[in-house]
């Protein structure tokens, strides 16, 4: 178990090193950020000064070396555009994204798993066919399009819910959260729904496939033969058995949902990191791009690690070593 | 694949009425896109033909040029029907090109890795796995941000985000294939080993790759639309469906729904139809996966 | 004579598949007394397992019990409500399956699984449950049950897993245990042990056993009475001694002739020629006729009726002579 953890951490470090190099080279290879920083009519003197201030005149490997050194000290540089430390910028925006992502993934899980189990338990029923139709739509229709339709329906036509923004927030642990106020919840609902539809489809499919498979096993037959009710069988056998693949997917999807939040945040003007990265790509704000990608990579590796641990905890067959 | 086999494949395909309808929709949309310059009432890229006073008109509006804008006009005064036909063409072009490049690069890498084996295989597949654990949207976003706007850049970005799926699939199929006896036998000479790669290994990887290809073309089209919607895809002078939707988005809140909605409907009909066709092909090639 | 514990009359279980209606169990009748061990023997696909599942109402779509009657202790089970069936399953009629690796839930401890089976019929407190669980575990020969009860199935050997399954079956002191090839997946030496133990347990607890197997030798060593199934029907039934000594149905004769213990070690075993027809393609008349050396036109045109009683008899137009 200890060797497994050590091995995983070592693997993570290697991946992080490779990622940071790739991200750095990639991001610093495009365009000339000085063009964004300065007005076209700036004098040569100001140009040189600015270049020196941001270290843009150094060789690339030196910039990378300094970059790594600074990253290890928790300093990811300053945003060219906002002129503030990137870490502050990202951590300011992160709660909004985390809130949105968690709401979406939790919603998809809490709704998707029961629907999927039902569709797998009674695959021939009419309800099951409807559930599957929803999942096909969630799977193939692009997120941004669903977002547009949601806005058009609930915000423009019906006027029930706001079309964008975070609404009122309340403070908890020194961070502002939308879900703590009624108005904030209203603002959260549509973007969370938008972001969750793909995950919902995924959860439905996985839960359905798992349930169908398990319902045909001798484990379920044996449980029935001992007189256990169908409710007991689903709660204690099916749910427990499908939880293993579902937790894996849940974890992995948490990461990819962070990525998809980029789209949802843009549509609903949700002030999270996703919107920040889109803005920074458009304005060539390189430190923000680099920091975002490095943080997302770190997050991915951390999530994968936690998922592996959950896997071991859920499946007693893995605990041998 | 022999003609008889193709025939049987089609007969089985034809049993699923929904899939046949979807295939018909796909073919019809492709035909419409190809014929766009001939059937569109207006060339939406020809700025001189646009009339600004005709902009943002609702469906059915009769424009100053004397013809009816059945689907309305966008913010530049473009006839939306024409813009959609041209946009469809661009979306298909990009989706298919990106799919084709991802297919060739991915299949060669996957099958090649299985064929060469050793450390190359280990490293190549490790990279592929790593990439697969990252969402394609993020990769496409970063790559297109790095390469800048433009059709070619976009295709490269999409292909780079998607080749890994093909590599994974081709590798799996090729590994199963290489253990077979005739491959072992034929590998003894270097000349014939290339022959084996092209005559035996690649053809046998084909069925699963075709399945991946249909799904990935649909994904490429959706990704392109998403990137264009985010303003990272094509320049607005040559709008794909995604860019059309993005252009109309700001007017939607004021109730001018048609600028976004009609291109959107064209987009999702295309994507869903390709997905349905792909699902059916997958079920036929992989009966084990049948739901 | 008192009513038998279980009597099955004319049981029919059909599967409505794409290849047409499969009559997996067709007009099956037999009875079982308290404490009796009945062997149900037949090739795979003969309907013996489906018969076992039918008794508990464990037939799932596209299958269904299409007719007949199952009377258990004065109660009709065909068409009984799911609540009645569930109150009988595990409590009065228990079942164990072929592969213990597949029946036990791999992610639950033995204690959790036994508790679920226990709670299905009894709302006793935890102390009662633990006492009973440990008692049945030690009864089936699990060493140190108090320590092993918190282990997971993969931490047991195949034989031990099957003992756990048997322990779960014994928990509510059932009247009948249906055992569906419970030793087939195990090593030969373990098979013999489990057989001996099951026989002992049945005697000790007064539980009746329906032992389903494809292996006549195993059944002959265990059962008081044997029913031979072929293509969904019982073709012969009788006490073990009589059936082995003087079979009347040519198929039983064929099964006996292919038993290895009847021949010198190196001799070539005689086989019944041909194979059992698939249920989707049954011949008219007696299903065994195409493989039978005695078959006549009569056999090929009409299904032979049952001659005998619920405990004893055969279905054949040309039964083998019983030498006195």
PDB file of N, CA, C and O in Angstrom, chain A residues 100 144 146-167 183-194 263-271 275, chain B residues 229 249-255:
ATOM      1  N   UNK A 100     -19.585  25.627  -9.065  1.00  0.00           N
ATOM      2  CA  UNK A 100     -20.330  25.227 -10.259  1.00  0.00           C
ATOM      3  C   UNK A 100     -20.057  23.764 -10.601  1.00  0.00           C
ATOM      4  O   UNK A 100     -20.978  22.978 -10.847  1.00  0.00           O
ATOM      5  N   UNK A 144     -22.485  23.920 -25.220  1.00  0.00           N
ATOM      6  CA  UNK A 144     -22.806  25.340 -25.393  1.00  0.00           C
ATOM      7  C   UNK A 144     -24.199  25.513 -25.985  1.00  0.00           C
ATOM      8  O   UNK A 144     -24.920  26.448 -25.662  1.00  0.00           O
ATOM      9  N   UNK A 146     -26.785  23.445 -25.523  1.00  0.00           N
ATOM     10  CA  UNK A 146     -27.756  23.219 -24.450  1.00  0.00           C
ATOM     11  C   UNK A 146     -27.863  24.474 -23.590  1.00  0.00           C
ATOM     12  O   UNK A 146     -28.957  24.886 -23.194  1.00  0.00           O
ATOM     13  N   UNK A 147     -26.723  25.098 -23.338  1.00  0.00           N
ATOM     14  CA  UNK A 147     -26.725  26.338 -22.554  1.00  0.00           C
ATOM     15  C   UNK A 147     -27.588  27.403 -23.210  1.00  0.00           C
ATOM     16  O   UNK A 147     -28.397  28.059 -22.548  1.00  0.00           O
ATOM     17  N   UNK A 148     -27.431  27.547 -24.522  1.00  0.00           N
ATOM     18  CA  UNK A 148     -28.224  28.552 -25.237  1.00  0.00           C
ATOM     19  C   UNK A 148     -29.709  28.268 -25.118  1.00  0.00           C
ATOM     20  O   UNK A 148     -30.516  29.165 -24.852  1.00  0.00           O
ATOM     21  N   UNK A 149     -30.061  26.986 -25.300  1.00  0.00           N
ATOM     22  CA  UNK A 149     -31.475  26.627 -25.246  1.00  0.00           C
ATOM     23  C   UNK A 149     -32.023  26.879 -23.846  1.00  0.00           C
ATOM     24  O   UNK A 149     -33.140  27.380 -23.685  1.00  0.00           O
ATOM     25  N   UNK A 150     -31.221  26.567 -22.835  1.00  0.00           N
ATOM     26  CA  UNK A 150     -31.667  26.806 -21.458  1.00  0.00           C
ATOM     27  C   UNK A 150     -31.918  28.290 -21.231  1.00  0.00           C
ATOM     28  O   UNK A 150     -32.940  28.679 -20.649  1.00  0.00           O
ATOM     29  N   UNK A 151     -30.996  29.123 -21.706  1.00  0.00           N
ATOM     30  CA  UNK A 151     -31.169  30.563 -21.524  1.00  0.00           C
ATOM     31  C   UNK A 151     -32.413  31.039 -22.254  1.00  0.00           C
ATOM     32  O   UNK A 151     -33.256  31.764 -21.716  1.00  0.00           O
ATOM     33  N   UNK A 152     -32.536  30.587 -23.502  1.00  0.00           N
ATOM     34  CA  UNK A 152     -33.675  31.014 -24.309  1.00  0.00           C
ATOM     35  C   UNK A 152     -34.984  30.618 -23.635  1.00  0.00           C
ATOM     36  O   UNK A 152     -35.940  31.394 -23.578  1.00  0.00           O
ATOM     37  N   UNK A 153     -35.025  29.375 -23.104  1.00  0.00           N
ATOM     38  CA  UNK A 153     -36.259  28.880 -22.519  1.00  0.00           C
ATOM     39  C   UNK A 153     -36.543  29.517 -21.159  1.00  0.00           C
ATOM     40  O   UNK A 153     -37.592  30.119 -20.947  1.00  0.00           O
ATOM     41  N   UNK A 154     -35.598  29.378 -20.240  1.00  0.00           N
ATOM     42  CA  UNK A 154     -35.897  29.735 -18.851  1.00  0.00           C
ATOM     43  C   UNK A 154     -35.633  31.201 -18.525  1.00  0.00           C
ATOM     44  O   UNK A 154     -36.240  31.738 -17.619  1.00  0.00           O
ATOM     45  N   UNK A 155     -34.703  31.811 -19.255  1.00  0.00           N
ATOM     46  CA  UNK A 155     -34.415  33.209 -18.942  1.00  0.00           C
ATOM     47  C   UNK A 155     -35.169  34.152 -19.868  1.00  0.00           C
ATOM     48  O   UNK A 155     -35.855  35.062 -19.422  1.00  0.00           O
ATOM     49  N   UNK A 156     -35.094  33.904 -21.180  1.00  0.00           N
ATOM     50  CA  UNK A 156     -35.688  34.850 -22.120  1.00  0.00           C
ATOM     51  C   UNK A 156     -37.199  34.650 -22.217  1.00  0.00           C
ATOM     52  O   UNK A 156     -37.980  35.577 -21.993  1.00  0.00           O
ATOM     53  N   UNK A 157     -37.626  33.431 -22.534  1.00  0.00           N
ATOM     54  CA  UNK A 157     -39.040  33.201 -22.796  1.00  0.00           C
ATOM     55  C   UNK A 157     -39.867  33.171 -21.518  1.00  0.00           C
ATOM     56  O   UNK A 157     -40.848  33.893 -21.378  1.00  0.00           O
ATOM     57  N   UNK A 158     -39.459  32.335 -20.553  1.00  0.00           N
ATOM     58  CA  UNK A 158     -40.264  32.189 -19.350  1.00  0.00           C
ATOM     59  C   UNK A 158     -39.913  33.225 -18.293  1.00  0.00           C
ATOM     60  O   UNK A 158     -40.743  33.545 -17.443  1.00  0.00           O
ATOM     61  N   UNK A 159     -38.677  33.695 -18.328  1.00  0.00           N
ATOM     62  CA  UNK A 159     -38.259  34.694 -17.358  1.00  0.00           C
ATOM     63  C   UNK A 159     -38.189  34.191 -15.929  1.00  0.00           C
ATOM     64  O   UNK A 159     -38.270  34.959 -14.981  1.00  0.00           O
ATOM     65  N   UNK A 160     -38.027  32.877 -15.755  1.00  0.00           N
ATOM     66  CA  UNK A 160     -37.999  32.317 -14.405  1.00  0.00           C
ATOM     67  C   UNK A 160     -36.642  32.501 -13.723  1.00  0.00           C
ATOM     68  O   UNK A 160     -36.559  32.717 -12.537  1.00  0.00           O
ATOM     69  N   UNK A 161     -35.593  32.329 -14.517  1.00  0.00           N
ATOM     70  CA  UNK A 161     -34.258  32.297 -13.923  1.00  0.00           C
ATOM     71  C   UNK A 161     -33.355  33.297 -14.630  1.00  0.00           C
ATOM     72  O   UNK A 161     -33.540  33.587 -15.813  1.00  0.00           O
ATOM     73  N   UNK A 162     -32.365  33.827 -13.928  1.00  0.00           N
ATOM     74  CA  UNK A 162     -31.454  34.790 -14.551  1.00  0.00           C
ATOM     75  C   UNK A 162     -30.561  34.106 -15.592  1.00  0.00           C
ATOM     76  O   UNK A 162     -30.310  32.903 -15.514  1.00  0.00           O
ATOM     77  N   UNK A 163     -30.116  34.889 -16.563  1.00  0.00           N
ATOM     78  CA  UNK A 163     -29.346  34.325 -17.672  1.00  0.00           C
ATOM     79  C   UNK A 163     -27.857  34.300 -17.383  1.00  0.00           C
ATOM     80  O   UNK A 163     -27.112  33.636 -18.088  1.00  0.00           O
ATOM     81  N   UNK A 164     -27.400  35.001 -16.384  1.00  0.00           N
ATOM     82  CA  UNK A 164     -25.965  34.997 -16.149  1.00  0.00           C
ATOM     83  C   UNK A 164     -25.581  35.627 -14.841  1.00  0.00           C
ATOM     84  O   UNK A 164     -26.421  36.198 -14.128  1.00  0.00           O
ATOM     85  N   UNK A 165     -24.304  35.483 -14.502  1.00  0.00           N
ATOM     86  CA  UNK A 165     -23.778  36.062 -13.271  1.00  0.00           C
ATOM     87  C   UNK A 165     -23.927  35.115 -12.104  1.00  0.00           C
ATOM     88  O   UNK A 165     -24.538  34.048 -12.215  1.00  0.00           O
ATOM     89  N   UNK A 166     -23.350  35.533 -10.954  1.00  0.00           N
ATOM     90  CA  UNK A 166     -23.388  34.670  -9.778  1.00  0.00           C
ATOM     91  C   UNK A 166     -24.488  35.051  -8.820  1.00  0.00           C
ATOM     92  O   UNK A 166     -24.788  34.317  -7.898  1.00  0.00           O
ATOM     93  N   UNK A 167     -25.047  36.221  -8.979  1.00  0.00           N
ATOM     94  CA  UNK A 167     -26.073  36.652  -8.050  1.00  0.00           C
ATOM     95  C   UNK A 167     -25.463  37.005  -6.707  1.00  0.00           C
ATOM     96  O   UNK A 167     -24.260  37.228  -6.582  1.00  0.00           O
ATOM     97  N   UNK A 183     -31.044  33.954  -3.979  1.00  0.00           N
ATOM     98  CA  UNK A 183     -30.759  34.582  -5.259  1.00  0.00           C
ATOM     99  C   UNK A 183     -29.568  33.907  -5.947  1.00  0.00           C
ATOM    100  O   UNK A 183     -29.589  33.639  -7.146  1.00  0.00           O
ATOM    101  N   UNK A 184     -28.544  33.583  -5.156  1.00  0.00           N
ATOM    102  CA  UNK A 184     -27.370  32.908  -5.704  1.00  0.00           C
ATOM    103  C   UNK A 184     -27.726  31.533  -6.252  1.00  0.00           C
ATOM    104  O   UNK A 184     -27.268  31.132  -7.318  1.00  0.00           O
ATOM    105  N   UNK A 185     -28.573  30.821  -5.513  1.00  0.00           N
ATOM    106  CA  UNK A 185     -29.004  29.495  -5.967  1.00  0.00           C
ATOM    107  C   UNK A 185     -29.705  29.593  -7.313  1.00  0.00           C
ATOM    108  O   UNK A 185     -29.505  28.765  -8.194  1.00  0.00           O
ATOM    109  N   UNK A 186     -30.542  30.611  -7.446  1.00  0.00           N
ATOM    110  CA  UNK A 186     -31.252  30.810  -8.712  1.00  0.00           C
ATOM    111  C   UNK A 186     -30.258  30.997  -9.846  1.00  0.00           C
ATOM    112  O   UNK A 186     -30.449  30.497 -10.952  1.00  0.00           O
ATOM    113  N   UNK A 187     -29.196  31.754  -9.549  1.00  0.00           N
ATOM    114  CA  UNK A 187     -28.182  31.985 -10.577  1.00  0.00           C
ATOM    115  C   UNK A 187     -27.383  30.723 -10.872  1.00  0.00           C
ATOM    116  O   UNK A 187     -26.913  30.514 -11.980  1.00  0.00           O
ATOM    117  N   UNK A 188     -27.236  29.885  -9.849  1.00  0.00           N
ATOM    118  CA  UNK A 188     -26.421  28.682 -10.005  1.00  0.00           C
ATOM    119  C   UNK A 188     -27.142  27.605 -10.815  1.00  0.00           C
ATOM    120  O   UNK A 188     -26.515  26.814 -11.515  1.00  0.00           O
ATOM    121  N   UNK A 189     -28.487  27.603 -10.715  1.00  0.00           N
ATOM    122  CA  UNK A 189     -29.258  26.477 -11.239  1.00  0.00           C
ATOM    123  C   UNK A 189     -29.009  26.200 -12.720  1.00  0.00           C
ATOM    124  O   UNK A 189     -28.653  25.081 -13.103  1.00  0.00           O
ATOM    125  N   UNK A 190     -29.180  27.216 -13.556  1.00  0.00           N
ATOM    126  CA  UNK A 190     -29.059  26.971 -15.002  1.00  0.00           C
ATOM    127  C   UNK A 190     -27.649  26.549 -15.408  1.00  0.00           C
ATOM    128  O   UNK A 190     -27.496  25.545 -16.100  1.00  0.00           O
ATOM    129  N   UNK A 191     -26.608  27.296 -14.995  1.00  0.00           N
ATOM    130  CA  UNK A 191     -25.271  26.834 -15.389  1.00  0.00           C
ATOM    131  C   UNK A 191     -24.953  25.441 -14.867  1.00  0.00           C
ATOM    132  O   UNK A 191     -24.357  24.637 -15.602  1.00  0.00           O
ATOM    133  N   UNK A 192     -25.364  25.138 -13.646  1.00  0.00           N
ATOM    134  CA  UNK A 192     -25.072  23.811 -13.105  1.00  0.00           C
ATOM    135  C   UNK A 192     -25.790  22.750 -13.920  1.00  0.00           C
ATOM    136  O   UNK A 192     -25.220  21.708 -14.266  1.00  0.00           O
ATOM    137  N   UNK A 193     -27.038  23.025 -14.276  1.00  0.00           N
ATOM    138  CA  UNK A 193     -27.806  22.079 -15.086  1.00  0.00           C
ATOM    139  C   UNK A 193     -27.121  21.884 -16.439  1.00  0.00           C
ATOM    140  O   UNK A 193     -26.952  20.767 -16.929  1.00  0.00           O
ATOM    141  N   UNK A 194     -26.706  22.995 -17.028  1.00  0.00           N
ATOM    142  CA  UNK A 194     -26.043  22.943 -18.318  1.00  0.00           C
ATOM    143  C   UNK A 194     -24.786  22.075 -18.259  1.00  0.00           C
ATOM    144  O   UNK A 194     -24.569  21.185 -19.072  1.00  0.00           O
ATOM    145  N   UNK A 263     -16.693  26.421 -21.104  1.00  0.00           N
ATOM    146  CA  UNK A 263     -17.788  26.729 -22.017  1.00  0.00           C
ATOM    147  C   UNK A 263     -18.972  27.322 -21.255  1.00  0.00           C
ATOM    148  O   UNK A 263     -19.490  28.383 -21.603  1.00  0.00           O
ATOM    149  N   UNK A 264     -19.380  26.602 -20.201  1.00  0.00           N
ATOM    150  CA  UNK A 264     -20.554  27.043 -19.446  1.00  0.00           C
ATOM    151  C   UNK A 264     -20.333  28.423 -18.842  1.00  0.00           C
ATOM    152  O   UNK A 264     -21.223  29.270 -18.852  1.00  0.00           O
ATOM    153  N   UNK A 265     -19.141  28.643 -18.302  1.00  0.00           N
ATOM    154  CA  UNK A 265     -18.875  29.939 -17.682  1.00  0.00           C
ATOM    155  C   UNK A 265     -18.951  31.067 -18.705  1.00  0.00           C
ATOM    156  O   UNK A 265     -19.413  32.165 -18.399  1.00  0.00           O
ATOM    157  N   UNK A 266     -18.496  30.786 -19.931  1.00  0.00           N
ATOM    158  CA  UNK A 266     -18.564  31.810 -20.962  1.00  0.00           C
ATOM    159  C   UNK A 266     -20.021  32.144 -21.291  1.00  0.00           C
ATOM    160  O   UNK A 266     -20.391  33.314 -21.396  1.00  0.00           O
ATOM    161  N   UNK A 267     -20.842  31.112 -21.428  1.00  0.00           N
ATOM    162  CA  UNK A 267     -22.236  31.356 -21.800  1.00  0.00           C
ATOM    163  C   UNK A 267     -22.978  32.111 -20.704  1.00  0.00           C
ATOM    164  O   UNK A 267     -23.720  33.052 -20.964  1.00  0.00           O
ATOM    165  N   UNK A 268     -22.782  31.669 -19.466  1.00  0.00           N
ATOM    166  CA  UNK A 268     -23.572  32.237 -18.371  1.00  0.00           C
ATOM    167  C   UNK A 268     -22.837  33.355 -17.642  1.00  0.00           C
ATOM    168  O   UNK A 268     -23.226  33.709 -16.537  1.00  0.00           O
ATOM    169  N   UNK A 269     -21.768  33.874 -18.251  1.00  0.00           N
ATOM    170  CA  UNK A 269     -20.949  34.921 -17.614  1.00  0.00           C
ATOM    171  C   UNK A 269     -20.657  34.580 -16.159  1.00  0.00           C
ATOM    172  O   UNK A 269     -20.811  35.412 -15.270  1.00  0.00           O
ATOM    173  N   UNK A 270     -20.299  33.371 -15.916  1.00  0.00           N
ATOM    174  CA  UNK A 270     -20.000  32.910 -14.557  1.00  0.00           C
ATOM    175  C   UNK A 270     -18.542  33.267 -14.268  1.00  0.00           C
ATOM    176  O   UNK A 270     -17.642  32.800 -14.954  1.00  0.00           O
ATOM    177  N   UNK A 271     -18.283  34.087 -13.268  1.00  0.00           N
ATOM    178  CA  UNK A 271     -16.932  34.617 -13.096  1.00  0.00           C
ATOM    179  C   UNK A 271     -15.961  33.619 -12.464  1.00  0.00           C
ATOM    180  O   UNK A 271     -15.458  33.837 -11.373  1.00  0.00           O
ATOM    181  N   UNK A 275     -13.729  31.246 -17.456  1.00  0.00           N
ATOM    182  CA  UNK A 275     -13.888  32.503 -18.179  1.00  0.00           C
ATOM    183  C   UNK A 275     -12.547  33.246 -18.204  1.00  0.00           C
ATOM    184  O   UNK A 275     -12.178  33.857 -19.200  1.00  0.00           O
TER     185      UNK A 275
ATOM    186  N   UNK B 229     -17.505  28.983 -31.060  1.00  0.00           N
ATOM    187  CA  UNK B 229     -18.417  29.702 -30.181  1.00  0.00           C
ATOM    188  C   UNK B 229     -17.639  30.511 -29.147  1.00  0.00           C
ATOM    189  O   UNK B 229     -17.998  31.636 -28.802  1.00  0.00           O
ATOM    190  N   UNK B 249     -25.586  34.951 -30.394  1.00  0.00           N
ATOM    191  CA  UNK B 249     -25.824  34.781 -28.958  1.00  0.00           C
ATOM    192  C   UNK B 249     -26.211  36.091 -28.274  1.00  0.00           C
ATOM    193  O   UNK B 249     -27.152  36.162 -27.495  1.00  0.00           O
ATOM    194  N   UNK B 250     -25.469  37.163 -28.609  1.00  0.00           N
ATOM    195  CA  UNK B 250     -25.710  38.423 -27.899  1.00  0.00           C
ATOM    196  C   UNK B 250     -27.093  39.007 -28.197  1.00  0.00           C
ATOM    197  O   UNK B 250     -27.613  39.798 -27.416  1.00  0.00           O
ATOM    198  N   UNK B 251     -27.670  38.584 -29.311  1.00  0.00           N
ATOM    199  CA  UNK B 251     -28.996  39.126 -29.648  1.00  0.00           C
ATOM    200  C   UNK B 251     -30.122  38.278 -29.079  1.00  0.00           C
ATOM    201  O   UNK B 251     -31.286  38.667 -29.121  1.00  0.00           O
ATOM    202  N   UNK B 252     -29.747  37.089 -28.567  1.00  0.00           N
ATOM    203  CA  UNK B 252     -30.775  36.184 -28.094  1.00  0.00           C
ATOM    204  C   UNK B 252     -31.497  36.753 -26.880  1.00  0.00           C
ATOM    205  O   UNK B 252     -32.714  36.608 -26.749  1.00  0.00           O
ATOM    206  N   UNK B 253     -30.739  37.413 -26.014  1.00  0.00           N
ATOM    207  CA  UNK B 253     -31.356  37.927 -24.792  1.00  0.00           C
ATOM    208  C   UNK B 253     -32.423  38.960 -25.106  1.00  0.00           C
ATOM    209  O   UNK B 253     -33.344  39.178 -24.331  1.00  0.00           O
ATOM    210  N   UNK B 254     -32.308  39.596 -26.271  1.00  0.00           N
ATOM    211  CA  UNK B 254     -33.333  40.569 -26.631  1.00  0.00           C
ATOM    212  C   UNK B 254     -34.420  39.931 -27.488  1.00  0.00           C
ATOM    213  O   UNK B 254     -35.191  40.624 -28.134  1.00  0.00           O
ATOM    214  N   UNK B 255     -34.435  38.584 -27.512  1.00  0.00           N
ATOM    215  CA  UNK B 255     -35.540  37.901 -28.175  1.00  0.00           C
ATOM    216  C   UNK B 255     -35.319  37.586 -29.642  1.00  0.00           C
ATOM    217  O   UNK B 255     -36.166  36.975 -30.269  1.00  0.00           O
TER     218      UNK B 255
END
